[in-house]
XYZ file of C-alpha atoms in Angstrom:
601
model
C -10.294 23.180 -0.671
C -12.136 23.450 2.641
C -10.253 23.811 5.909
C -12.175 23.828 9.156
C -11.375 23.911 12.857
C -13.871 21.909 14.901
C -16.521 22.763 12.308
C -17.420 26.195 13.786
C -16.460 29.683 12.727
C -16.668 31.273 16.136
C -14.364 32.949 18.612
C -14.975 30.145 21.061
C -13.942 27.513 18.517
C -10.880 29.527 17.551
C -9.834 29.832 21.170
C -10.355 26.115 21.718
C -8.236 25.211 18.702
C -5.485 27.586 19.837
C -5.479 25.993 23.259
C -5.261 22.516 21.829
C -2.473 23.479 19.461
C -0.563 25.039 22.311
C -0.763 21.721 24.137
C 0.456 19.800 21.126
C 3.139 22.097 19.696
C 4.848 20.339 16.809
C 8.567 20.341 16.071
C 9.736 20.079 12.498
C 10.176 16.619 10.984
C 13.772 16.342 9.804
C 15.504 13.978 7.422
C 17.085 12.381 10.499
C 13.652 11.835 12.069
C 12.506 10.100 8.904
C 15.646 7.973 8.594
C 15.366 6.859 12.238
C 11.620 6.316 12.281
C 11.749 2.572 12.840
C 14.057 2.922 15.846
C 12.193 5.753 17.576
C 9.059 4.942 19.544
C 7.455 8.280 20.403
C 6.213 8.997 16.886
C 5.371 7.492 13.496
C 6.535 9.833 10.735
C 6.618 7.496 7.716
C 4.270 5.147 5.965
C 5.517 1.672 6.865
C 7.058 2.686 10.233
C 10.363 3.317 8.488
C 11.609 3.752 4.937
C 12.137 0.024 4.474
C 8.467 -0.650 5.149
C 9.052 -3.462 7.660
C 6.178 -2.278 9.904
C 8.082 -3.506 12.947
C 8.037 -1.567 16.208
C 10.612 -2.029 18.999
C 7.917 -1.327 21.605
C 7.221 -4.190 23.998
C 4.996 -2.895 26.810
C 2.204 -4.589 24.941
C 3.065 -8.264 24.723
C 1.360 -11.631 24.642
C 0.559 -11.369 28.364
C -0.575 -7.740 28.607
C -2.426 -7.331 25.322
C -5.576 -8.859 26.807
C -6.000 -5.606 28.778
C -5.786 -3.373 25.690
C -8.758 -0.976 25.746
C -10.143 1.728 23.435
C -9.483 5.261 24.672
C -11.068 7.253 21.853
C -12.715 6.934 18.466
C -12.758 9.765 15.955
C -15.355 9.836 13.163
C -14.527 11.164 9.697
C -18.154 12.258 9.596
C -20.567 13.085 6.813
C -21.611 10.778 4.021
C -18.100 10.370 2.634
C -17.471 6.865 3.882
C -16.455 4.062 1.500
C -13.074 2.339 1.912
C -10.615 3.696 4.508
C -7.168 2.274 3.669
C -5.037 4.853 5.467
C -2.141 4.435 7.870
C -2.033 7.244 10.467
C 1.090 9.287 11.260
C 1.889 10.719 14.705
C 4.261 13.555 15.590
C 4.490 15.406 18.936
C 1.061 14.331 20.088
C -0.733 15.093 16.812
C -2.120 12.394 14.534
C -2.416 13.036 10.793
C -4.709 10.641 8.963
C -6.254 10.651 5.496
C -9.780 9.568 4.657
C -11.795 8.653 1.596
C -12.466 11.338 -1.026
C -9.022 12.922 -0.470
C -9.513 14.285 3.033
C -6.923 14.844 5.746
C -7.486 15.247 9.484
C -5.254 16.500 12.304
C -6.256 14.983 15.659
C -5.016 15.319 19.226
C -3.504 11.853 19.639
C -4.251 11.678 23.360
C -7.861 12.886 23.420
C -9.171 12.286 19.907
C -10.183 15.941 19.500
C -10.117 17.318 15.972
C -7.612 20.110 15.393
C -8.401 20.764 11.741
C -9.723 19.108 8.599
C -8.870 19.571 4.923
C -11.199 18.477 2.112
C -9.897 18.485 -1.454
C -12.331 19.864 -4.029
C -12.494 16.925 -6.411
C -13.835 17.391 -9.941
C -16.737 15.295 -11.149
C -14.651 13.414 -13.697
C -12.205 11.515 -11.477
C -11.723 7.875 -12.474
C -10.307 5.809 -9.594
C -10.521 2.151 -10.541
C -10.789 0.737 -7.030
C -12.770 2.990 -4.684
C -12.197 6.560 -3.500
C -9.539 5.563 -0.986
C -6.347 7.220 0.236
C -3.531 5.285 1.895
C -1.764 8.006 3.866
C 0.399 11.089 3.990
C 4.033 12.148 4.436
C 5.528 14.531 6.997
C 8.425 16.899 6.333
C 9.542 19.908 8.351
C 6.281 21.720 9.240
C 4.312 20.211 6.346
C 1.957 17.282 5.958
C 1.722 16.225 2.311
C -0.694 13.871 0.598
C -2.035 13.039 -2.860
C -5.550 13.399 -4.231
C -7.787 11.411 -6.550
C -7.450 14.049 -9.265
C -3.681 13.364 -9.373
C -2.409 16.324 -7.354
C -0.011 16.698 -4.436
C -1.097 19.010 -1.625
C 1.202 20.301 1.115
C -0.524 21.641 4.232
C 0.729 23.520 7.261
C 0.801 21.000 10.107
C -0.566 23.470 12.656
C -3.353 25.095 10.655
C -4.187 22.864 7.689
C -3.682 25.786 5.316
C -2.373 24.997 1.830
C 1.317 25.824 1.446
C 1.747 24.434 -2.057
C -0.168 22.327 -4.553
C 1.061 20.586 -7.721
C -0.602 18.747 -10.579
C 1.172 15.412 -11.120
C -0.876 14.110 -14.067
C -4.111 14.614 -16.025
C -7.096 13.026 -14.283
C -9.078 13.312 -17.543
C -6.706 10.746 -19.054
C -7.444 8.333 -16.214
C -4.669 9.264 -13.791
C -5.249 9.403 -10.054
C -3.109 8.985 -6.928
C -4.078 7.061 -3.804
C -0.716 6.035 -2.312
C 1.187 7.759 0.453
C 4.230 9.634 -0.886
C 7.630 9.185 0.742
C 10.353 11.707 1.550
C 14.029 10.899 0.970
C 16.603 13.598 1.745
C 14.146 16.395 1.152
C 12.695 14.879 -2.024
C 9.029 13.955 -2.113
C 8.630 10.803 -4.219
C 5.307 9.688 -5.678
C 3.866 7.250 -8.166
C 0.570 7.344 -10.086
C -2.525 5.182 -10.567
C -4.546 4.507 -13.702
C -3.348 1.294 -15.334
C -6.899 0.317 -16.340
C -7.102 3.480 -18.481
C -3.976 3.025 -20.596
C -1.903 5.658 -18.800
C 1.894 5.596 -18.738
C 3.197 4.842 -15.271
C 5.909 7.018 -13.788
C 7.777 7.991 -10.628
C 8.240 11.704 -9.895
C 10.451 13.531 -7.386
C 9.608 16.995 -6.016
C 11.274 19.360 -3.591
C 9.256 18.589 -0.458
C 9.431 22.169 0.824
C 8.409 23.950 -2.361
C 6.765 21.409 -4.664
C 9.296 22.081 -7.426
C 9.585 19.114 -9.847
C 13.099 17.628 -9.777
C 12.862 14.581 -12.036
C 10.385 12.251 -13.685
C 10.947 8.641 -14.735
C 8.352 6.818 -16.911
C 8.022 3.110 -16.140
C 7.101 1.935 -19.648
C 9.940 1.146 -22.033
C 10.459 3.804 -24.691
C 9.457 6.975 -22.849
C 11.952 9.736 -22.075
C 12.921 10.601 -18.522
C 13.730 14.163 -17.514
C 15.534 16.119 -14.844
C 14.851 19.784 -14.184
C 17.879 22.037 -13.766
C 17.636 25.797 -13.185
C 14.061 25.751 -14.429
C 14.947 23.867 -17.615
C 13.697 20.430 -18.688
C 16.680 18.237 -19.570
C 16.446 14.829 -21.224
C 17.687 12.042 -18.949
C 17.569 8.924 -21.083
C 14.828 6.750 -22.545
C 13.432 4.162 -20.175
C 14.806 0.824 -21.355
C 17.107 2.512 -23.874
C 14.704 2.583 -26.810
C 11.077 2.017 -27.760
C 9.526 -1.184 -29.040
C 12.026 -3.771 -27.795
C 9.444 -5.681 -25.768
C 6.272 -4.018 -27.077
C 4.719 -4.380 -30.552
C 3.939 -1.321 -32.620
C 2.849 1.753 -30.686
C 1.274 -0.019 -27.700
C 4.082 1.245 -25.469
C 2.524 4.710 -25.797
C -0.411 3.592 -23.616
C 1.338 0.749 -21.818
C 0.082 1.046 -18.239
C 2.651 -0.111 -15.634
C 1.217 2.323 -13.086
C 3.173 2.797 -9.856
C -0.009 2.980 -7.803
C 1.162 1.648 -4.437
C 4.074 4.005 -3.914
C 7.525 2.817 -2.884
C 10.061 2.019 -0.183
C 13.661 3.160 0.257
C 16.853 1.471 1.426
C 19.561 3.743 2.794
C 22.252 1.028 2.649
C 22.044 0.869 -1.146
C 20.573 4.373 -1.614
C 17.820 2.947 -3.813
C 14.106 3.538 -4.147
C 12.041 0.403 -4.759
C 8.838 0.852 -6.758
C 6.529 -1.791 -8.153
C 4.733 -1.403 -11.465
C 1.239 -2.513 -12.385
C -0.322 -4.401 -15.245
C 0.459 -3.711 -18.888
C -2.423 -2.241 -20.868
C -4.637 -3.653 -22.169
C -5.295 -6.827 -20.163
C -5.731 -8.736 -23.432
C -2.159 -10.000 -23.759
C -2.619 -11.281 -27.317
C -2.587 -7.678 -28.538
C 0.914 -7.062 -27.141
C 3.279 -10.046 -27.553
C 6.555 -9.701 -25.678
C 7.631 -9.139 -22.078
C 6.163 -5.604 -22.064
C 8.809 -3.985 -19.865
C 8.657 -2.529 -17.291
C 5.153 -3.675 -16.393
C 4.485 -6.117 -13.517
C 8.001 -5.497 -12.214
C 10.027 -4.206 -9.286
C 12.315 -1.282 -10.116
C 15.343 0.025 -8.219
C 15.689 3.772 -8.845
C 18.348 6.315 -7.878
C 16.625 8.947 -5.717
C 18.825 11.799 -6.954
C 18.389 11.256 -10.697
C 15.495 8.886 -11.376
C 17.797 6.428 -13.127
C 16.595 2.807 -13.142
C 19.471 0.781 -11.666
C 17.898 -2.675 -11.977
C 14.575 -4.347 -12.570
C 12.978 -7.683 -11.796
C 9.844 -8.675 -13.696
C 7.593 -11.030 -11.758
C 5.033 -11.636 -14.542
C 6.426 -11.100 -18.058
C 3.711 -10.660 -20.698
C 1.089 -10.446 -17.963
C -2.303 -11.729 -19.100
C -4.068 -11.962 -15.727
C -3.704 -8.447 -14.230
C -1.051 -9.615 -11.768
C 0.276 -6.146 -10.967
C 3.811 -6.147 -9.596
C 3.234 -3.179 -7.321
C 3.344 -4.993 -3.975
C 5.867 -3.516 -1.564
C 9.506 -4.612 -1.723
C 10.775 -4.767 1.872
C 14.496 -4.597 2.641
C 15.945 -6.934 5.266
C 19.260 -8.597 6.070
C 19.939 -12.196 7.031
C 22.954 -14.371 7.732
C 24.002 -17.188 5.421
C 27.301 -19.088 5.621
C 28.671 -16.429 7.952
C 27.889 -13.584 5.564
C 25.230 -10.868 5.602
C 22.842 -11.055 2.663
C 21.287 -7.724 1.697
C 17.925 -8.971 0.581
C 14.485 -7.646 -0.233
C 11.226 -9.582 -0.277
C 7.866 -9.216 -1.955
C 4.689 -11.274 -2.009
C 3.302 -10.857 -5.510
C -0.259 -10.781 -6.761
C 0.670 -13.771 -8.935
C 0.943 -16.042 -5.865
C 4.738 -16.312 -5.618
C 6.938 -14.932 -2.835
C 10.282 -13.573 -4.085
C 13.557 -12.912 -2.272
C 15.950 -10.721 -4.272
C 19.428 -9.304 -3.808
C 18.552 -5.652 -3.327
C 21.970 -4.457 -4.489
C 21.590 -5.788 -8.038
C 18.104 -7.322 -8.331
C 19.372 -10.887 -8.711
C 16.903 -13.646 -7.882
C 17.783 -15.518 -4.682
C 14.725 -17.725 -4.241
C 11.000 -17.866 -4.855
C 8.128 -20.093 -3.789
C 4.325 -20.164 -3.763
C 2.740 -18.559 -0.706
C -0.846 -19.428 -1.662
C -2.300 -22.902 -1.989
C -3.376 -22.790 -5.639
C -1.530 -21.386 -8.672
C -2.704 -22.393 -12.139
C -1.097 -19.932 -14.562
C 2.488 -21.094 -13.933
C 4.088 -24.415 -13.064
C 6.860 -22.774 -11.055
C 9.877 -20.478 -11.398
C 13.132 -21.141 -13.228
C 16.609 -20.547 -11.804
C 16.377 -16.825 -12.550
C 12.882 -16.421 -11.101
C 11.116 -16.266 -14.437
C 7.740 -18.041 -14.413
C 7.337 -21.345 -16.246
C 3.997 -20.726 -17.929
C 1.423 -23.508 -17.675
C 0.027 -24.948 -20.873
C -3.435 -23.531 -21.579
C -3.161 -21.275 -18.537
C -3.601 -18.040 -20.504
C -7.069 -16.802 -21.562
C -7.605 -17.315 -25.293
C -7.256 -14.905 -28.195
C -10.704 -13.562 -29.226
C -9.464 -13.244 -32.822
C -9.357 -17.046 -32.957
C -12.871 -17.527 -31.602
C -15.869 -18.288 -33.786
C -17.471 -14.886 -33.286
C -14.256 -12.898 -32.802
C -15.723 -11.323 -29.663
C -14.761 -13.604 -26.788
C -11.665 -15.706 -26.404
C -11.595 -19.116 -24.753
C -12.133 -18.619 -20.990
C -9.807 -20.193 -18.453
C -9.992 -20.712 -14.721
C -7.013 -18.913 -13.192
C -5.744 -18.862 -9.625
C -5.069 -16.581 -7.908
C -7.769 -14.205 -9.108
C -6.630 -10.860 -10.485
C -7.145 -9.367 -6.995
C -4.106 -11.435 -6.125
C -2.657 -13.880 -3.682
C -1.783 -10.607 -1.957
C -2.964 -7.217 -3.111
C -2.013 -3.757 -1.818
C -2.290 -4.638 1.900
C 1.233 -4.396 3.323
C 2.905 -7.301 5.047
C 5.248 -6.910 8.039
C 8.683 -8.292 8.935
C 9.783 -9.036 12.495
C 13.440 -8.532 13.296
C 12.975 -10.894 16.256
C 11.284 -13.885 14.634
C 12.795 -13.175 11.186
C 9.409 -14.017 9.680
C 7.184 -12.146 7.260
C 3.513 -11.844 8.179
C 1.596 -11.899 4.915
C -2.109 -11.072 4.506
C -3.291 -13.224 1.606
C -6.418 -14.576 -0.075
C -7.463 -17.876 -1.616
C -9.637 -17.270 -4.676
C -9.751 -17.938 -8.408
C -11.424 -16.420 -11.452
C -12.985 -17.202 -14.773
C -11.236 -14.847 -17.193
C -11.562 -14.290 -20.923
C -10.246 -11.794 -23.458
C -12.226 -9.431 -25.661
C -11.330 -6.984 -28.450
C -10.467 -3.457 -27.326
C -8.780 -0.269 -28.473
C -7.307 2.701 -26.647
C -9.343 5.864 -26.108
C -8.100 8.582 -23.786
C -9.899 8.494 -20.460
C -11.823 5.266 -21.197
C -11.408 1.838 -19.620
C -8.791 -0.157 -21.509
C -9.139 -3.804 -20.470
C -10.099 -6.153 -23.271
C -11.073 -8.779 -20.715
C -13.956 -10.048 -18.630
C -13.851 -11.982 -15.378
C -15.758 -13.465 -12.449
C -14.052 -14.030 -9.102
C -14.939 -17.048 -6.948
C -13.758 -18.179 -3.482
C -11.835 -21.440 -3.320
C -13.330 -22.492 0.021
C -16.719 -22.225 1.697
C -15.369 -21.403 5.142
C -12.572 -18.905 4.418
C -10.927 -16.679 1.827
C -8.396 -14.656 3.830
C -5.256 -16.230 5.284
C -2.682 -14.463 7.467
C 0.545 -16.404 7.011
C 3.834 -16.399 8.905
C 6.533 -17.175 6.324
C 10.253 -17.855 6.677
C 11.910 -16.051 3.728
C 15.049 -18.194 4.003
C 13.253 -21.510 3.506
C 9.762 -20.752 2.211
C 8.269 -22.600 5.177
C 4.893 -21.437 6.448
C 5.183 -21.404 10.244
C 1.497 -20.748 10.970
C -1.692 -19.456 9.401
C -4.916 -17.814 10.502
C -7.964 -18.335 8.289
C -10.577 -15.591 7.888
C -14.059 -15.966 6.376
C -13.936 -12.689 4.424
C -10.983 -11.586 2.271
C -8.170 -9.868 4.131
C -7.636 -6.349 2.785
C -5.744 -4.451 5.513
C -2.114 -4.113 6.526
C -0.086 -5.831 9.248
C 1.969 -4.517 12.186
C 4.419 -6.543 14.253
C 6.217 -5.586 17.476
C 9.040 -6.573 19.779
C 6.321 -7.590 22.227
C 5.934 -10.759 20.093
C 2.669 -9.504 18.633
C 1.161 -9.276 15.162
C -1.732 -6.838 14.720
C -4.156 -6.707 11.810
C -7.823 -6.028 11.117
C -10.417 -7.895 9.082
C -13.512 -6.899 7.073
C -15.709 -8.223 9.851
C -14.480 -5.211 11.855
C -12.108 -6.806 14.351
C -8.715 -5.483 15.340
C -6.832 -8.668 16.198
C -3.499 -9.454 17.854
C -1.652 -12.755 17.429
C 1.348 -14.390 19.055
C 4.052 -13.768 16.459
C 5.680 -17.160 17.048
C 2.653 -19.432 17.289
C -0.243 -17.601 15.621
C -2.457 -17.913 18.677
C -5.009 -15.085 18.781
C -4.452 -13.036 21.931
C -6.895 -10.151 21.411
C -9.828 -8.964 19.319
C -12.048 -5.898 19.394
C -14.859 -4.990 16.996
C -14.644 -1.442 15.636
C -18.090 -1.463 14.022
C -16.968 -1.452 10.372
C -14.530 -3.449 8.317
C -10.826 -2.728 8.735
C -8.898 -2.271 5.493
C -6.289 0.137 6.885
C -2.899 -0.478 8.503
C -2.384 -0.302 12.291
C 0.393 1.648 13.997
C 1.828 1.789 17.503
C 3.740 4.505 19.356
C 4.617 5.652 22.879
C 3.246 8.796 24.509
C 3.602 9.901 28.132
C 5.180 6.555 28.928
C 2.284 4.522 27.533
C 2.041 2.388 24.406
C -0.810 3.245 22.036
C -2.234 1.376 19.042
C -4.355 3.022 16.335
C -6.161 1.710 13.287
C -8.541 3.215 10.742
C -11.895 1.459 10.363
C -14.148 1.687 7.299
C -15.153 -1.110 4.937
C -14.626 -0.676 1.200
C -11.872 -0.874 -1.374
C -11.696 -3.086 -4.440
C -13.401 -6.218 -3.087
C -17.015 -4.998 -2.973
C -16.527 -3.261 -6.340
C -14.767 -6.016 -8.312
C -15.327 -9.123 -6.210
C -18.005 -10.990 -8.207
C -19.175 -14.006 -6.211
C -16.848 -12.909 -3.403
C -18.659 -9.565 -3.121
C -21.855 -11.441 -2.296
C -20.127 -12.956 0.720
C -19.375 -9.515 2.211
C -22.368 -7.493 0.997
C -23.825 -7.279 4.530
C -20.778 -5.478 5.932
C -21.404 -1.864 6.944
C -19.385 1.068 5.696
C -17.748 3.450 8.123
C -15.042 6.015 8.597
C -13.254 6.377 11.921
C -9.969 6.070 13.782
C -9.862 3.826 16.841
C -7.086 4.308 19.389
C -6.209 1.880 22.197
C -3.821 1.645 25.138
C -3.276 -0.315 28.321
C -5.084 1.125 31.332
C -2.982 2.411 34.186
C -3.210 0.518 37.449
C -5.525 3.112 39.019
C -7.770 3.074 35.945
C -8.464 -0.645 35.670
C -11.520 -0.409 37.917
C -13.022 2.481 35.996
C -14.921 0.500 33.390
C -14.270 0.277 29.673
C -13.860 4.018 29.130
C -12.886 4.888 32.689
C -9.374 5.909 31.711
C -9.996 8.374 28.912
C -7.924 11.056 30.569
C-alpha cells in the first residue's frame, strides 16, 4: 500500500497535516451512530444514508425555493492517471470526508475546505479481473476505522486519522475471477461483504467479519449445494448446506461454478433483524446448459446477521438466460393499508419489473413493469414468478446448423438492465421511489462454453441498442402501492448514478453529461443543474455542518456502459473521464455578493 499526507514527506507537510487533523478531531463511530444514521443530519456514516438504504435526508434548508442558490465551495481531484469510472458515495464524520476512488484508492478530506488529509492506494496485482471497470462504490466506518474492499478481493481497515493499515483480510482468490467493488456494511460490530465475479464462474457468498479485528465469523455461499460455516474459538464449524442439498435446481456439477455473485452489497432492517442481499446471474449465461431454476441466482436473500442462515428467498428471474442479475438493492419501508402497517421492501430489478415484498417472510405483495418495453416475459403470476414469453429466450446452439451459435433474439431490457447498480431513493414524505432507469434492448445469442478457472464463462454474445433516438435514461417517480408513475425525466445518455431525496422536497442525481441536477420531488420539475466537468456515476449525499447544509457528489465518467454498451457506447464516446469530488452549499447572506467562489471560507 501507499499512504501519503499531502503528497510531501517534509516537516512542513507533517505540521500542516497535524494542524488539520487537530481541527477535525474524529470521535469513534458507534453501533448507535450507524443505526441512527438516517435520522442524524451532521454526518453520513453508512452507504445509503442509513442501513435500509432509503437515501432520504431529513434536512430541509435546501428546498425547491432555495436550491437555485446552491453553489460549489470546493472540488477535490483524485489526481494522477487513475481515472475511469467513479461510482463512490462519500461518508462524512466530524468534519472529515472519506471517499473511495477507482483502482481501490481511499481519500480522507477536510469536508469544509477540501484539503487532503491522507490518501491510501492499494497495491493491486496485474491479474485482477473486474468485469465492469475498476470502480469502487464506497467504504464503511466503525469506531476509529474506515474499511473498504479492493479489486483483488481483500478488505482493508485503515486508521481514520492517519490512513495507516490496521488490518487486512483476503476474502477470495482474485486469480479465480473474484473481486469486490461494493461498500461493506456494519451491523452490530460485524462487517458484512459480498463478492463480484459472476462472469468467471465463481461461487457467490456473503461473509461476516469482526469489524475491529478482521476475524472471519461466518460465510454463506449463495449457490445451492455449498456448505456454510461459522467460526467458533478459531475452529471452522459446518453450518448447513445452502438450499439443503446439491443438484435440486442445477444439473450435474454446474452448481460448483454457479455464479450468483453478491456484487452490490446489501442492506439491513433492524425491525426484522435481517440482511438483504441480491444475487447475480447464474453461470454460464447460456441457460440451455443448466435447466432448472438455478437457485439462488438472480434472487433476493434474507440472511440472519448473527449466523449467516438464509431465512427466505425470492427469485426474480428463475433460469435466467439474459444476465438479469438480481443484485439491485432491496429497500425496507412501511406503509398503511386497511388500517394496518405493512412491513415491505421494494426493488427495481434488471429484468424490468418492480417488486414489493413482505420483508418478514419474502412473500410477493405486488409487481409491475417500470420500463416501457419488456419482451422476455408476458407478466408476473400471483406469486411474482415471471410468465415467460414464447420465443423470448435465445436459442440453444446445439440445435443450430453449425452448433456454434444459437438462434438470436431481440430482448428488452438489455442485460445492463431496466435498472442496474445505481441506487434508487425513497422519500418518507412523498412515499414515492425515485428510480434511475434506462430504455434499451439487445440482440443476444448463445454459444458453446465450458468452465476454466479464471476465464470468462459466458456462452453468449450480444449487442446493445437504444430504444429511442432522443433518450435512453429515465428518472421515474413511482408509487409502490399502485405502480403508478407520477413523473419522469428523460436523459439523452444512460443514467448510471445514484439518487438522493430530502425533506426539502428535492431529488438529486447526476448524469453522464456531467450535471448534478435537483428536481421537485412531487412534480419532477428541474430546479437546479451544475456541470462538474465529467460524467456523474456516483451517488450524492447531504449533511449539515456549522449550521449549513452541504451536498457532495463524486464526478468521473466510466463504469460498465462504455465497456459493454455496444451501439449505446457510441452515443457517449465523446464524454471525458475524470475523478473528483464536488461539494456545494448555500451561500451565507454576507457571501452572496462575493462571486461564484466568494464564500469558500
